[in-house]
Amino acid sequence: MSAPSLGREVHLVSNPAGLPAPEHFPVAEAPVPRPGAGQLLVCNRKFLVFAGLRTLISREADGFQVPPLKPGEPLFGPALGEVVAVGPGTAGVPVGTLVTHLLGWREYAVVDADAVRVVPEDHPDPVALLSTASAAYGALTRLTRLRAGETVLVTGAAGGVGSLAGQVARLLGAGRVVGTTRSPGKAERLRRELGYDAVVVRGDGPLADALTEAAPDGYDVIIDNVGGEQLTAALEAARPGARVGLVGALSGQFDPTLAGGTAPASIDTFRVVKLAVTLAGYQDAEHPGVEEEWRERLTHWLRTGELVHPHVTLPGIDRAPGALQELHQGRHFGTLVVEI
Ligand SMILES: NC(=O)c1ccc[n+]([C@@H]2O[C@H](COP(=O)([O-])OP(=O)(O)OC[C@H]3O[C@@H](n4cnc5c(N)ncnc54)[C@H](OP(=O)(O)O)[C@@H]3O)[C@@H](O)[C@H]2O)c1
């Protein structure tokens, strides 16, 4: 396949003060660059739509591991594509190879050959490699060190991370797995398709009471993707010695009154001390080796059928500008990807 001279990409036109809307992300044409030495030209097939983009385009993105996006720049994030040209002297990743990399939201991307991961030809579900649920795997195995038989709570269970986190907790030996969502329909799917023992629908009365009802002996491990009121309630339902892995901050990222880089929560620190609860935030960079380990185990579990990767595919790059809005509206279940 030869590359055209122009390709389409999704740009940021301005850093929105509130929640982003489709007009912040027009699809525009841009010259398709040629790969230089040590580089590859990749024709993207699919890319991930993820909540963290709200943070990266916000005015509060400074200090995060990934540099914030500026107006005029194309969006980026995990992508799956095929190598269509290699730069001079670039060996090891031939034309036709399927790879994952971090320059999504565009039809063609030039990436350094050492920044791509090759997708094995016999991979059972390459789209699953776009998932960022390695963070939940890392939080379960490195931060909270889940032990066999323990009770686990996953907040934001119907999102890309949460829909894998509950299944992974079970595979790692959890005795009871409970999740939260705002949708009764998603709650039903979490129980039926993903093996959650119970799911609490937020907005149906006091959350802490419902969480306690779902696990009367309390939670040993909490994987928190949300923060805010859900973290407050989760701590009220925690057992003595509970470990909390703080993975995400959906409550802040999807709050129109916040700028996207904060997620305040009220915490009864007296209770945290009394019950000897530990809280720790998860950052990939602090845990080298987790990503590779996760990819291997994810691939194995997909191949054996022990785990499924729930995802929704939006057809066409023209669907991309509205995709982030669809995410915070909670329209989809599991991982959301755009197929170019
Ligand atoms: N620490 C790390 O290294 C790391 C890595 C990856 C991701 N993360 C973070 O982990 C979190 C989860 O990521 P994700 O990919 O699973 O998210 P996602 O799939 O992008 O989130 C979509 C889900 O968010 C839920 N949602 C929308 N508004 C919400 C609100 N106000 N409060 C709670 N939930 C809301 C919706 O489900 P409902 O319909 O149920 O509301 C929707 O399905 C994000 O904060 C992300 O940035 C961190």
XYZ file of C-alpha atoms and ligand atoms in Angstrom:
388
model
C 0.000 0.000 0.000
C 1.499 3.409 -0.934
C 0.592 6.503 1.102
C -1.229 9.502 -0.372
C 0.223 12.999 -0.023
C -2.605 14.153 2.278
C -4.219 12.413 5.228
C -6.941 13.350 7.684
C -6.372 13.995 11.359
C -8.289 15.338 14.354
C -6.956 18.675 15.627
C -7.519 20.581 18.842
C -8.689 24.113 17.978
C -8.762 25.529 21.504
C -8.384 24.336 25.091
C -12.008 24.235 26.291
C -12.839 25.675 29.713
C -15.666 23.169 30.325
C -16.360 19.769 28.807
C -15.126 19.478 25.240
C -17.643 19.371 22.391
C -17.236 18.174 18.780
C -16.418 21.705 17.581
C -13.191 21.605 19.588
C -11.937 18.710 17.438
C -12.452 19.258 13.702
C -11.162 16.726 11.188
C -8.613 18.421 8.913
C -6.318 17.416 6.085
C -2.571 17.502 6.644
C 0.451 16.453 4.583
C 1.452 12.833 5.162
C 5.063 12.993 6.360
C 7.745 10.643 4.982
C 9.602 8.452 7.487
C 13.201 9.417 8.211
C 16.032 7.179 9.375
C 14.843 4.879 12.166
C 11.189 5.730 11.490
C 8.092 4.032 10.119
C 5.005 5.315 8.340
C 1.939 3.633 9.824
C -1.529 3.615 8.290
C -3.774 3.661 11.356
C -6.783 1.364 11.429
C -8.189 2.022 14.895
C -7.498 4.326 17.802
C -8.642 4.600 21.400
C -11.044 7.224 22.754
C -10.138 7.738 26.409
C -11.132 9.922 29.346
C -7.574 11.098 29.954
C -7.857 13.260 26.831
C -10.062 15.643 28.802
C -7.065 16.209 31.058
C -4.537 16.511 28.243
C -6.551 19.207 26.460
C -7.435 21.064 29.659
C -5.732 24.079 31.145
C -4.696 21.941 34.111
C -2.583 19.389 32.270
C 0.828 20.619 33.430
C 2.747 18.200 35.595
C 1.272 15.037 34.074
C 3.603 12.516 32.445
C 2.373 13.301 28.939
C 2.733 16.900 27.691
C -0.552 18.813 27.318
C -2.027 19.373 23.869
C -1.893 22.846 22.370
C -4.311 24.381 19.868
C -3.408 23.359 16.318
C -1.891 20.036 17.370
C -3.449 16.697 16.439
C -4.837 14.606 19.284
C -2.895 11.477 20.178
C -3.254 8.207 22.058
C -3.092 4.435 21.598
C -3.514 3.297 17.975
C -3.372 0.112 15.941
C -2.098 0.273 12.371
C -0.111 -1.283 9.573
C 3.399 -0.262 8.539
C 3.216 1.071 4.971
C 6.735 2.498 4.536
C 10.038 2.313 6.379
C 12.660 5.044 6.562
C 16.188 4.653 5.209
C 18.226 2.105 7.140
C 15.295 1.082 9.354
C 15.332 -2.670 9.990
C 13.222 -5.110 11.983
C 9.670 -3.880 11.336
C 8.879 -4.572 7.663
C 6.060 -3.151 5.570
C 2.825 -5.023 6.332
C 3.544 -5.457 10.070
C 0.634 -4.704 12.429
C 1.797 -2.483 15.291
C 0.477 -0.478 18.220
C 1.864 2.978 19.039
C 0.750 6.282 20.585
C -0.068 8.501 17.591
C -3.754 7.856 17.063
C -6.447 10.323 15.882
C -4.886 10.537 12.387
C -4.920 8.370 9.288
C -1.131 8.259 8.877
C 1.517 8.567 11.559
C 5.307 8.662 11.414
C 6.653 6.905 14.486
C 10.090 5.892 15.687
C 10.624 2.188 15.043
C 11.633 1.648 18.666
C 8.376 3.270 19.887
C 6.050 0.692 18.305
C 5.011 -2.703 19.614
C 4.589 -5.451 17.044
C 1.269 -7.311 17.233
C 1.823 -11.062 16.854
C 0.250 -12.386 13.643
C -1.844 -14.921 15.548
C -3.046 -12.458 18.197
C -6.620 -13.383 19.194
C -7.922 -9.784 19.465
C -5.478 -6.992 18.451
C -7.961 -4.240 19.431
C -7.604 -5.345 23.071
C -4.001 -4.118 22.920
C -5.358 -0.551 22.758
C -6.801 -0.931 26.245
C -5.135 0.963 29.087
C -6.292 -1.567 31.689
C -2.661 -2.436 32.435
C -3.097 0.278 35.092
C -5.744 -1.815 36.879
C -3.575 -4.923 36.510
C -0.664 -2.992 38.005
C -2.836 -1.654 40.828
C -4.076 -5.173 41.620
C -0.656 -6.825 41.487
C 1.746 -4.080 42.632
C -0.204 -1.606 44.799
C -2.926 -3.600 46.531
C -1.382 -7.070 46.087
C -4.729 -8.834 45.896
C -4.850 -12.129 47.777
C -6.967 -15.188 47.001
C -10.522 -14.998 48.274
C -10.570 -11.243 48.910
C -13.482 -8.935 48.106
C -12.787 -6.323 45.437
C -14.646 -3.142 44.496
C -14.099 -1.581 41.059
C -15.538 1.915 40.585
C -16.341 2.996 37.025
C -16.726 -0.695 36.195
C -18.326 -0.194 32.769
C -15.471 1.878 31.312
C -12.490 0.638 29.341
C -10.413 -0.015 32.465
C -13.225 -1.184 34.750
C -14.685 -3.678 32.288
C -11.374 -5.556 32.328
C -10.445 -4.847 35.963
C -13.253 -6.974 37.426
C -12.428 -9.921 35.187
C -8.728 -9.622 35.993
C -9.430 -9.432 39.743
C -11.358 -12.690 39.436
C -8.561 -14.340 37.431
C -6.091 -13.238 40.118
C -8.157 -15.002 42.776
C -10.718 -12.509 44.099
C -13.553 -14.158 46.008
C -16.209 -11.499 45.372
C -16.153 -8.700 42.795
C -18.457 -5.669 42.960
C -18.619 -2.758 40.524
C -20.305 0.631 40.128
C -21.936 2.252 37.110
C -24.662 4.825 36.538
C -26.663 2.620 34.169
C -28.969 -0.296 35.129
C -28.456 -1.764 31.643
C -24.683 -1.723 32.034
C -25.056 -3.197 35.536
C -26.911 -6.150 34.044
C -24.207 -6.672 31.405
C -21.444 -6.444 34.015
C -23.095 -9.254 35.952
C -24.127 -11.393 33.008
C -21.182 -10.998 30.626
C -18.226 -10.064 32.812
C -18.822 -12.067 35.978
C -19.348 -9.250 38.479
C -21.079 -10.713 41.560
C -22.953 -7.480 42.257
C -23.151 -4.036 40.716
C -24.239 -0.849 42.443
C -26.012 1.709 40.275
C -25.036 5.192 41.437
C -27.866 7.644 41.828
C -30.129 5.017 43.451
C -29.850 6.327 47.037
C -26.904 6.571 49.454
C -23.926 4.957 47.714
C -22.095 3.834 50.859
C -25.190 1.905 52.033
C -25.556 0.191 48.668
C -21.859 -0.722 48.599
C -22.135 -2.214 52.086
C -25.228 -4.150 51.095
C -23.321 -5.601 48.119
C -20.459 -6.741 50.385
C -21.618 -6.829 54.031
C -18.131 -7.768 55.325
C -16.595 -4.817 53.503
C -13.957 -4.495 50.792
C -10.373 -5.691 51.056
C -9.249 -4.112 47.798
C -10.664 -1.055 46.024
C -9.680 -0.189 42.447
C -10.882 3.371 42.069
C -11.263 4.754 38.553
C -13.526 7.627 39.603
C -12.585 9.537 42.786
C -15.052 12.085 44.197
C -18.175 10.777 45.932
C -17.462 7.214 44.865
C -14.111 7.200 46.637
C -15.746 8.740 49.713
C -18.399 6.004 49.749
C -15.911 3.225 48.981
C -13.835 4.161 52.015
C -16.955 4.052 54.193
C -17.477 0.458 53.041
C -13.810 -0.593 53.400
C -12.693 -3.336 55.776
C -9.869 -2.988 58.310
C -6.571 -3.218 56.429
C -8.157 -2.409 53.059
C -5.829 -1.355 50.225
C -7.024 1.252 47.757
C -5.411 1.540 44.324
C -6.220 4.964 42.881
C -6.157 4.418 39.127
C -8.278 7.206 37.671
C -10.308 10.333 38.241
C -13.399 10.098 36.020
C -15.408 12.262 38.428
C -13.027 15.161 37.795
C -12.418 14.484 34.112
C -16.126 14.493 33.324
C -17.256 17.307 35.630
C -18.205 20.389 33.566
C -17.521 22.679 36.534
C -13.923 21.443 36.920
C -11.083 22.001 34.476
C -10.172 18.322 34.005
C -7.002 18.047 36.068
C -8.430 17.756 39.584
C -10.870 15.371 41.296
C -11.547 16.481 44.873
C -12.955 13.942 47.341
C -13.919 14.183 50.965
C -12.190 11.505 53.032
C -12.737 10.592 56.673
C -9.073 10.365 57.573
C -9.967 9.290 61.111
C -11.531 6.168 59.627
C -8.516 5.607 57.366
C -6.222 5.708 60.399
C -8.561 3.637 62.611
C -8.880 0.863 60.009
C -5.248 1.091 58.829
C -6.393 1.590 55.253
C -3.719 2.363 52.660
C -4.244 4.488 49.552
C -1.761 4.648 46.671
C -1.906 6.212 43.220
C -0.909 4.198 40.166
C 1.536 5.569 37.593
C 2.894 3.336 34.802
C 6.342 4.884 34.959
C 6.723 3.797 38.589
C 6.209 0.159 37.655
C 8.490 -0.835 34.771
C 7.703 -4.266 33.415
C 3.970 -4.153 34.160
C 2.987 -3.229 30.598
C 4.882 -6.171 29.035
C 3.640 -8.582 31.704
C 0.071 -7.344 31.179
C 0.238 -7.746 27.386
C 1.425 -11.321 27.776
C -1.227 -12.253 30.312
C -4.002 -10.403 28.479
C -3.124 -12.228 25.257
C -3.080 -15.574 27.080
C -6.452 -14.953 28.780
C -8.028 -13.839 25.489
C -6.684 -16.923 23.739
C -7.997 -19.306 26.401
C -11.340 -17.499 26.500
C -10.970 -16.748 30.232
C -11.366 -13.012 29.549
C -13.326 -10.993 27.003
C -12.599 -7.473 25.785
C -15.893 -5.568 25.614
C -15.575 -2.712 23.164
C -17.590 -0.505 20.853
C -16.265 0.564 17.446
C -17.365 3.874 15.909
C -17.031 3.692 12.111
C -15.042 6.429 10.360
C -12.767 9.264 11.500
C -15.741 11.632 11.096
C -17.202 10.055 14.251
C -14.067 10.996 16.217
C -14.922 14.647 17.091
C -18.052 13.576 18.997
C -16.532 10.464 20.523
C -15.229 12.033 23.733
C -18.661 13.557 24.331
C -20.250 10.127 23.841
C -17.808 8.774 26.417
C -18.783 11.159 29.189
C -22.440 10.774 28.296
C -21.891 7.110 29.161
C -23.356 5.912 25.856
C -21.018 2.942 25.467
C -19.923 -0.163 27.330
C -16.256 -1.091 27.695
C -13.489 0.313 25.525
C -14.404 2.868 22.850
C -12.444 2.886 19.578
C -12.760 4.700 16.274
C -12.158 2.659 13.140
C -10.692 4.729 10.320
N -3.172 5.633 36.299
C -3.035 5.252 35.037
O -1.937 4.900 34.594
C -4.241 5.194 34.169
C -4.237 4.451 32.988
C -5.422 4.378 32.234
C -6.565 5.083 32.631
N -6.489 5.832 33.764
C -7.677 6.561 34.250
O -8.606 5.595 34.697
C -9.929 6.125 34.598
C -10.820 5.146 33.882
O -10.394 5.037 32.538
P -11.314 4.329 31.470
O -10.495 4.207 30.237
O -11.951 3.128 32.062
O -12.444 5.392 31.289
P -13.459 5.470 30.065
O -13.755 4.153 29.505
O -12.874 6.487 29.156
O -14.712 6.061 30.829
C -15.955 5.965 30.278
C -16.939 5.690 31.366
O -16.909 6.715 32.333
C -18.109 6.647 33.043
N -18.424 7.993 33.507
C -18.772 9.059 32.792
N -18.951 10.118 33.604
C -18.688 9.708 34.836
C -18.708 10.336 36.098
N -19.030 11.617 36.255
N -18.355 9.604 37.174
C -18.029 8.327 37.027
N -18.016 7.656 35.859
C -18.355 8.360 34.776
C -19.148 6.099 32.075
O -19.705 4.944 32.637
P -21.127 4.998 33.391
O -22.172 4.934 32.335
O -21.100 3.816 34.269
O -21.129 6.274 34.153
C -18.325 5.689 30.850
O -18.616 4.389 30.407
C -9.772 7.460 33.893
O -9.746 8.468 34.874
C -8.430 7.366 33.214
O -7.837 8.605 32.954
C -5.373 5.895 34.532
